[in-house]
PDB file of C-alpha atoms in Angstrom:
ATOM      1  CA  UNK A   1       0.000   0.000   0.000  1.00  0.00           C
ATOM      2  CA  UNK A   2       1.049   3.354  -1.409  1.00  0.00           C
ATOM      3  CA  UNK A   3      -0.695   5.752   0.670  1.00  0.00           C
ATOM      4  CA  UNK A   4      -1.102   9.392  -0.141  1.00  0.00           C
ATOM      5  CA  UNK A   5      -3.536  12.350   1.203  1.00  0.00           C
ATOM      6  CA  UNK A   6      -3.443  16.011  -0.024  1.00  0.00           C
ATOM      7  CA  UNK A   7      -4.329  19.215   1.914  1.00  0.00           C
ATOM      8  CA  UNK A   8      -4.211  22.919   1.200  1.00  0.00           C
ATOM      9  CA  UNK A   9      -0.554  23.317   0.918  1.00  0.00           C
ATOM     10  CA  UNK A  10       0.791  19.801   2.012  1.00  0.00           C
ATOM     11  CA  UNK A  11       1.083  16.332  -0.056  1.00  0.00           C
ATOM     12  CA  UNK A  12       1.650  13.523   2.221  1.00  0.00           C
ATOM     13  CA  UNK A  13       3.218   9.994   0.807  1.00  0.00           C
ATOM     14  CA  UNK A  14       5.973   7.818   0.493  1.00  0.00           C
ATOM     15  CA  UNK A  15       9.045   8.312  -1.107  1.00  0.00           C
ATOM     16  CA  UNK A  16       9.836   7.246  -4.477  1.00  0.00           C
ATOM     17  CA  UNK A  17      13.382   7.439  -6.729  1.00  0.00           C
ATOM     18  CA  UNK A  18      12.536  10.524  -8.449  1.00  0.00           C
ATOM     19  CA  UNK A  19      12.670  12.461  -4.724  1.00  0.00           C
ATOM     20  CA  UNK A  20      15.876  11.787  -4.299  1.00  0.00           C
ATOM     21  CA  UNK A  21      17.208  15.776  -5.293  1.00  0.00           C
ATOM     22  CA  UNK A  22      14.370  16.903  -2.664  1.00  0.00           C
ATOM     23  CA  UNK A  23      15.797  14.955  -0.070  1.00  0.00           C
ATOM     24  CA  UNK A  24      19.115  15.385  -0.745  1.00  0.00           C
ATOM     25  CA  UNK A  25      18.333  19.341  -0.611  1.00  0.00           C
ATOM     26  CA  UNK A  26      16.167  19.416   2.515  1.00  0.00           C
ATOM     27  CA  UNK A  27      18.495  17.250   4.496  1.00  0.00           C
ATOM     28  CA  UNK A  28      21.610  19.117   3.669  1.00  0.00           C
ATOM     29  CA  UNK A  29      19.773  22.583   4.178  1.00  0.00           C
ATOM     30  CA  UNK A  30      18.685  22.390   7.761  1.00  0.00           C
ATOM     31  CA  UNK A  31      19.594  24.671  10.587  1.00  0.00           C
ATOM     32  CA  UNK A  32      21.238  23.533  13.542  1.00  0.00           C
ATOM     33  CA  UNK A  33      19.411  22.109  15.672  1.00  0.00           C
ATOM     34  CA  UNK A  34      17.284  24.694  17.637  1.00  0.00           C
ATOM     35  CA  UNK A  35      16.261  22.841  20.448  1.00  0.00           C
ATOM     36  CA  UNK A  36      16.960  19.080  22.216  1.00  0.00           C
ATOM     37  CA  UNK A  37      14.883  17.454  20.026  1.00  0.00           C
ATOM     38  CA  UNK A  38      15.631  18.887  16.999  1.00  0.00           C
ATOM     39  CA  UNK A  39      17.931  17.765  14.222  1.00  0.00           C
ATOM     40  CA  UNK A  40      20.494  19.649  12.623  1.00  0.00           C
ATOM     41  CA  UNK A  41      21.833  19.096   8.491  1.00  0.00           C
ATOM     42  CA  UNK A  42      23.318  15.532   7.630  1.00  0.00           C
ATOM     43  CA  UNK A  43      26.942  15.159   6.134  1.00  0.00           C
ATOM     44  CA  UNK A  44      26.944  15.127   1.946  1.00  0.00           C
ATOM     45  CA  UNK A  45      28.428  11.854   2.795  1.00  0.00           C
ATOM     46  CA  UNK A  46      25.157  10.675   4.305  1.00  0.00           C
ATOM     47  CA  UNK A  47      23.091  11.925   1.055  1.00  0.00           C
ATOM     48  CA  UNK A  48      24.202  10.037  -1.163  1.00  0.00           C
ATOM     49  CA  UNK A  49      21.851   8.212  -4.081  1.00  0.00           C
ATOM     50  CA  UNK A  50      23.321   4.704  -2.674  1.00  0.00           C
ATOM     51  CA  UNK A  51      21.849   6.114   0.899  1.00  0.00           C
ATOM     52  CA  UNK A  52      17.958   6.816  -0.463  1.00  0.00           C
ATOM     53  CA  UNK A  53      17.894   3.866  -2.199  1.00  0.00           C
ATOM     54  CA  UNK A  54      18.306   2.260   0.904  1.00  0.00           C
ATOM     55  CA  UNK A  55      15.804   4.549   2.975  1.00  0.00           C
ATOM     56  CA  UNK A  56      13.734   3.831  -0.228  1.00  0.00           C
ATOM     57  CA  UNK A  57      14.059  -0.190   0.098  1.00  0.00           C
ATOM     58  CA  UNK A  58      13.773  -0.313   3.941  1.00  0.00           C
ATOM     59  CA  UNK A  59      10.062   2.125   4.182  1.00  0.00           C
ATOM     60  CA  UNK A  60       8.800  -0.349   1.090  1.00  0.00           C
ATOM     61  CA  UNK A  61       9.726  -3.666   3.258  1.00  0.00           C
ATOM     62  CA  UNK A  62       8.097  -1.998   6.378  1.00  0.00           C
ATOM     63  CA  UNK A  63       4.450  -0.810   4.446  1.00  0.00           C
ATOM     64  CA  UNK A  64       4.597  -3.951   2.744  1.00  0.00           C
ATOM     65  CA  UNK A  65       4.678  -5.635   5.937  1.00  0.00           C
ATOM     66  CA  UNK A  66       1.660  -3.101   7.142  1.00  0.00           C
ATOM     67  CA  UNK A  67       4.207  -2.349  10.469  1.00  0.00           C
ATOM     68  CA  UNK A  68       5.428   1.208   9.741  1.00  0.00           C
ATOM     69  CA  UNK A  69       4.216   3.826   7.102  1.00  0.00           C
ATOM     70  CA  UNK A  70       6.948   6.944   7.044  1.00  0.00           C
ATOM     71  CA  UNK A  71       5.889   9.410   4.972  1.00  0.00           C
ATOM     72  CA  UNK A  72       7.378  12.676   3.286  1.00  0.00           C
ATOM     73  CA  UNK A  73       5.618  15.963   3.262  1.00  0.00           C
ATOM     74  CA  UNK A  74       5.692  17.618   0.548  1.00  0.00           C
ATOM     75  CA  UNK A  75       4.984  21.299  -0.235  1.00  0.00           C
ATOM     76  CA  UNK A  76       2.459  21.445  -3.050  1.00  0.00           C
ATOM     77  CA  UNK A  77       3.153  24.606  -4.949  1.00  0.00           C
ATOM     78  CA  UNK A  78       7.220  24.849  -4.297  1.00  0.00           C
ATOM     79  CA  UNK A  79       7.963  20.247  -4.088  1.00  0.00           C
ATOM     80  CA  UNK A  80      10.533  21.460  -0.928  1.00  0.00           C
ATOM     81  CA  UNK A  81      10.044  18.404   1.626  1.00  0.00           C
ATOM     82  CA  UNK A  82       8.876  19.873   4.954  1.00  0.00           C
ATOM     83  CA  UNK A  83       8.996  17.546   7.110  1.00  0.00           C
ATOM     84  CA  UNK A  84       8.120  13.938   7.638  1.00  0.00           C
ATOM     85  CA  UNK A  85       5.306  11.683   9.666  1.00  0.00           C
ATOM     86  CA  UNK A  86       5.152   8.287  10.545  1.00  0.00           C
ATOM     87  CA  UNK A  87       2.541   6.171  11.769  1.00  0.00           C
ATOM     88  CA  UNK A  88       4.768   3.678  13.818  1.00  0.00           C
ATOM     89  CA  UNK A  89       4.449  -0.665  15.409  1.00  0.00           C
ATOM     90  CA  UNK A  90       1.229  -1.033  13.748  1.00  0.00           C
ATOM     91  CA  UNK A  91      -0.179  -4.018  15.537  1.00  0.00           C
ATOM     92  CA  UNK A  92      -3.504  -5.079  14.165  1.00  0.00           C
ATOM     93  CA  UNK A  93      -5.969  -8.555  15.733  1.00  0.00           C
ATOM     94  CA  UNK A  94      -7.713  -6.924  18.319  1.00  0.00           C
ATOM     95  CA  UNK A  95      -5.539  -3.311  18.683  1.00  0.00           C
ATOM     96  CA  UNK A  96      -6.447  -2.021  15.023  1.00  0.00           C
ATOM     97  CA  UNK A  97      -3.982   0.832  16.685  1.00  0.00           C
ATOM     98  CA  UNK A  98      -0.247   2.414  16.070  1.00  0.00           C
ATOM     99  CA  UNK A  99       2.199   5.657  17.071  1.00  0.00           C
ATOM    100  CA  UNK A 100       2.268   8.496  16.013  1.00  0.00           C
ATOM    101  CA  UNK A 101       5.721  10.185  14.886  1.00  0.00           C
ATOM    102  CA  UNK A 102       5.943  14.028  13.226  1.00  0.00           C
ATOM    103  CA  UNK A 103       8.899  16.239  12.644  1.00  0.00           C
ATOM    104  CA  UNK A 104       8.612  19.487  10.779  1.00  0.00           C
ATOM    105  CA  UNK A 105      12.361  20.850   9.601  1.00  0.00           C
ATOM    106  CA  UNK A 106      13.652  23.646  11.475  1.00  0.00           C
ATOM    107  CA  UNK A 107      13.743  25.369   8.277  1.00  0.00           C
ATOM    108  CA  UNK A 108       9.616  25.919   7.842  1.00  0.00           C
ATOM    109  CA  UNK A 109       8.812  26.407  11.743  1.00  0.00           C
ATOM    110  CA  UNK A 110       6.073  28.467  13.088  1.00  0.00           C
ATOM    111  CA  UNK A 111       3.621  28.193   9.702  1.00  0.00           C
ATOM    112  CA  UNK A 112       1.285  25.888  10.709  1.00  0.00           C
ATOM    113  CA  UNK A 113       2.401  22.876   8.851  1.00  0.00           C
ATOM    114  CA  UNK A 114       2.953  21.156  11.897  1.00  0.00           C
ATOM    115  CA  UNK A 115      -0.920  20.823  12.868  1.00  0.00           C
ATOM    116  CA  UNK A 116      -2.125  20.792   8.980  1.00  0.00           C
ATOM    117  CA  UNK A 117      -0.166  17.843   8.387  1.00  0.00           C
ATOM    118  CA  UNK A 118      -0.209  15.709  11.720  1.00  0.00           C
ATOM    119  CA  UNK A 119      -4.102  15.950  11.368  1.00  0.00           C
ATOM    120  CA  UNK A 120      -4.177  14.636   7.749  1.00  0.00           C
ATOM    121  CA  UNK A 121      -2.282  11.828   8.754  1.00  0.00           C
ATOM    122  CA  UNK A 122      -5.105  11.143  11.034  1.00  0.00           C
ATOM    123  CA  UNK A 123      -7.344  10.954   8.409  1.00  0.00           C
ATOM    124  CA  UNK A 124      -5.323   8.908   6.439  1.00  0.00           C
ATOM    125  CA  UNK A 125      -5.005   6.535   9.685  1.00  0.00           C
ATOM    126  CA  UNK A 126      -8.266   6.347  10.156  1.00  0.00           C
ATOM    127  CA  UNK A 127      -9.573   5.728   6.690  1.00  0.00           C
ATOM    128  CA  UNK A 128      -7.299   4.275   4.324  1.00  0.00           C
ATOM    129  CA  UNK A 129      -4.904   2.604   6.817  1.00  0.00           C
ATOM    130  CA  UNK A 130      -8.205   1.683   8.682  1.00  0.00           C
ATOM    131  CA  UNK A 131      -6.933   1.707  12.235  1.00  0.00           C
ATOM    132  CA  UNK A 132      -9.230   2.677  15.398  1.00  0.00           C
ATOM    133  CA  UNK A 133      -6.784   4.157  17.166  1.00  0.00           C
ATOM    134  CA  UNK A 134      -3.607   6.163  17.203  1.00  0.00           C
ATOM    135  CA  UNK A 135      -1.697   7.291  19.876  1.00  0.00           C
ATOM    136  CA  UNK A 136       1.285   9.557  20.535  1.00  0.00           C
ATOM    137  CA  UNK A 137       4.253   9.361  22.882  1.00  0.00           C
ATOM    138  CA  UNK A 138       5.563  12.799  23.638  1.00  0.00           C
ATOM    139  CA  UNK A 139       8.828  13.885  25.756  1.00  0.00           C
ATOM    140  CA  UNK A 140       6.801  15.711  29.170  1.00  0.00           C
ATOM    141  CA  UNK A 141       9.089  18.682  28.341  1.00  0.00           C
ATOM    142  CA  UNK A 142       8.375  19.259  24.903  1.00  0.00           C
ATOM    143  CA  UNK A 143       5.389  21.707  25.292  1.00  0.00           C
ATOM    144  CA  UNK A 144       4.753  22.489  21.469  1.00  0.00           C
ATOM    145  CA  UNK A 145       4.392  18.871  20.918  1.00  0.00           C
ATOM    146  CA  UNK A 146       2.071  18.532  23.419  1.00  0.00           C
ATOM    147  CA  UNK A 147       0.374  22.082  22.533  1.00  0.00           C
ATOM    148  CA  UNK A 148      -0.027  20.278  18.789  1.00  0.00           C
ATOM    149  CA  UNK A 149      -1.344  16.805  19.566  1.00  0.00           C
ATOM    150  CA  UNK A 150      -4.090  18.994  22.294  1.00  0.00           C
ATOM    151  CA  UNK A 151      -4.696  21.206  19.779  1.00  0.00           C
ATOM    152  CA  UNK A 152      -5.787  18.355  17.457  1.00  0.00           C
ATOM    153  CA  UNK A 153      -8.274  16.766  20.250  1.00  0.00           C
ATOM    154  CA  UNK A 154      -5.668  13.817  20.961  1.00  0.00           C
ATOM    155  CA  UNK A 155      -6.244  13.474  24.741  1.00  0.00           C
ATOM    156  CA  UNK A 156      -3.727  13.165  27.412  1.00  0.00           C
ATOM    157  CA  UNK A 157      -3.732   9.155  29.012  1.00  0.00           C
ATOM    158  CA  UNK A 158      -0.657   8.968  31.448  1.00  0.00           C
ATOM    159  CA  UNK A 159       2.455   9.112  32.080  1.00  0.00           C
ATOM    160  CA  UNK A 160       4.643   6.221  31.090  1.00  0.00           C
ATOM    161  CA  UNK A 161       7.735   5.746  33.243  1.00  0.00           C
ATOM    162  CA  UNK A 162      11.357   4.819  31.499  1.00  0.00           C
ATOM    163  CA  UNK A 163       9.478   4.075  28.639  1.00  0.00           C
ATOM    164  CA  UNK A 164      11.978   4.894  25.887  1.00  0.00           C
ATOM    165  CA  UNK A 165      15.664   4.475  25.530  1.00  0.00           C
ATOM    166  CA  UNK A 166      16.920   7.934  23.927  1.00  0.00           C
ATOM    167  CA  UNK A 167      20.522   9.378  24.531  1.00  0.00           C
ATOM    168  CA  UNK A 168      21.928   6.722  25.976  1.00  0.00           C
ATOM    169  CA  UNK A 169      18.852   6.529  29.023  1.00  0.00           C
ATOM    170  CA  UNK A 170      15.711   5.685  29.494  1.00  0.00           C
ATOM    171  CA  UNK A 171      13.609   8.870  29.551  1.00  0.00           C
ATOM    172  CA  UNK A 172       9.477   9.122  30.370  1.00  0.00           C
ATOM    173  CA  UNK A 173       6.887   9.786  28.024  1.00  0.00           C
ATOM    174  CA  UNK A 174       3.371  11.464  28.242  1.00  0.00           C
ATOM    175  CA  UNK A 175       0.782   9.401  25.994  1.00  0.00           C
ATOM    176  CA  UNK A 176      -2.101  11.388  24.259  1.00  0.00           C
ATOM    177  CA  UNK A 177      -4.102   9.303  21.989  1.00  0.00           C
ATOM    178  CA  UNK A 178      -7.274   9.732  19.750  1.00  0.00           C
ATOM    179  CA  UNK A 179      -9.828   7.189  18.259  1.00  0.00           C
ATOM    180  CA  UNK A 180     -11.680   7.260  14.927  1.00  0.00           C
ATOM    181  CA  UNK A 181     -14.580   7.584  16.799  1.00  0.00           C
ATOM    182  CA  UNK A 182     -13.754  10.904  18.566  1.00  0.00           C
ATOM    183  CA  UNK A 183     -12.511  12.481  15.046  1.00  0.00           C
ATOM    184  CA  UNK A 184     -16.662  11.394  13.803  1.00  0.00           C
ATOM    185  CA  UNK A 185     -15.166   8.585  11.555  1.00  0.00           C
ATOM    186  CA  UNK A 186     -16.786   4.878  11.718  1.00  0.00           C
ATOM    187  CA  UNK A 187     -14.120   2.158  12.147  1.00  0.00           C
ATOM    188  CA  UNK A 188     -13.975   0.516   8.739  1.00  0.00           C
ATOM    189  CA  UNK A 189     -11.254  -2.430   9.895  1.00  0.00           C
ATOM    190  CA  UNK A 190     -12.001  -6.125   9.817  1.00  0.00           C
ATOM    191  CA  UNK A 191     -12.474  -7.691  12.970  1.00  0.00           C
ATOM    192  CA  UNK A 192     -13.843 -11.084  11.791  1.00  0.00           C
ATOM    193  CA  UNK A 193     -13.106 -13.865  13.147  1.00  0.00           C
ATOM    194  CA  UNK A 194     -11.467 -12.154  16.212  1.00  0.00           C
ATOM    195  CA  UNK A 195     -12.981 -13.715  19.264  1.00  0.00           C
ATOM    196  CA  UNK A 196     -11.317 -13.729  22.167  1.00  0.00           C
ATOM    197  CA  UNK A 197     -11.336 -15.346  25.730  1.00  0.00           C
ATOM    198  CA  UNK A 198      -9.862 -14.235  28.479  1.00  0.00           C
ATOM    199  CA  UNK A 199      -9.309 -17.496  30.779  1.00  0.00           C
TER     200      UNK A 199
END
């Protein structure tokens, strides 16, 4: 599955080989990083054609697999890249659900893109990846993450303790999450033949 969603300004989808120059470009043109979760520009030696092909080969295996979609955002009018999204560990049966990942390059900060395309990806969860749920897993000290995900109706849930290895430790994470049902869209997954018994 090849998926793809448009909005105003944004195209959302996977990569393909004729991206390679706006990837090469967007990557190479980033600022330093501006904050501790920010990334700064790669090395020319990282952006190399040999390197997307392999970015290229690795995102096909994982949608093929249905276990990780990472997608590109595209500007419409201009074709810069402005960021990325990923809907992350999709686990199907009886979850239907996955995690949410968004980064918008330093570069095209403070324009909105950030909410525009983090809540198209929830439409594209929710109807043509067909998952009920979606949730997000946000450092407790990164407020304009959390301002974006509220913003978007994704609700807090808790507070998971040394939850995710990062840096070399095991840091916390706040969990907001979001249904289908709360964004007005009827489940559409397959559930047949999933009956199970708790013993």
């Amino acid at each position: 599955m090849n998926p793809q969603i448009t909005t105003n300004r944004l195209l959302i989808r996977p990569y393909v080989l004729n991206d390679f120059q706006a990837w090469r470009q967007a990557y190479s043109q980033m600022l330093s990083p501006l904050n501790e979760w920010d990334i700064g520009p790669k090395k020319p030696e990282e952006l190399t054609l040999v390197d997307f092909k392999k970015v290229l080969k690795s995102q096909k295996e994982k949608r093929l697999a249905d276990s990780f979609y990472d997608l590109a955002v595209f500007h419409r009018t201009t074709g810069e890249i402005i960021g990325t999204v990923a809907l992350m560990d999709v686990s199907r049966a009886v979850f239907q659900n996955a995690y949410l990942g968004y980064r918008v390059f330093n570069p095209h900060w403070k324009q909105g893109y950030g909410k525009e395309m983090v809540q198209a990806t929830l439409k594209l969860a929710f109807t043509e990846l067909k998952l009920h749920r979606v949730e997000a897993g946000i450092d407790p000290k990164n407020k304009r993450s959390i301002f974006l995900a509220r913003s978007l109706g994704l609700r807090k849930e808790g507070l998971k303790k040394r939850a995710l290895f990062l840096n070399g430790k095991w840091q916390d994470i706040v969990i907001y999450s979001v249904t289908c049902e709360d964004l007005g869209v009827k489940f559409r997954g397959d559930l047949k033949g999933m009956k199970v018994r708790l013993r």
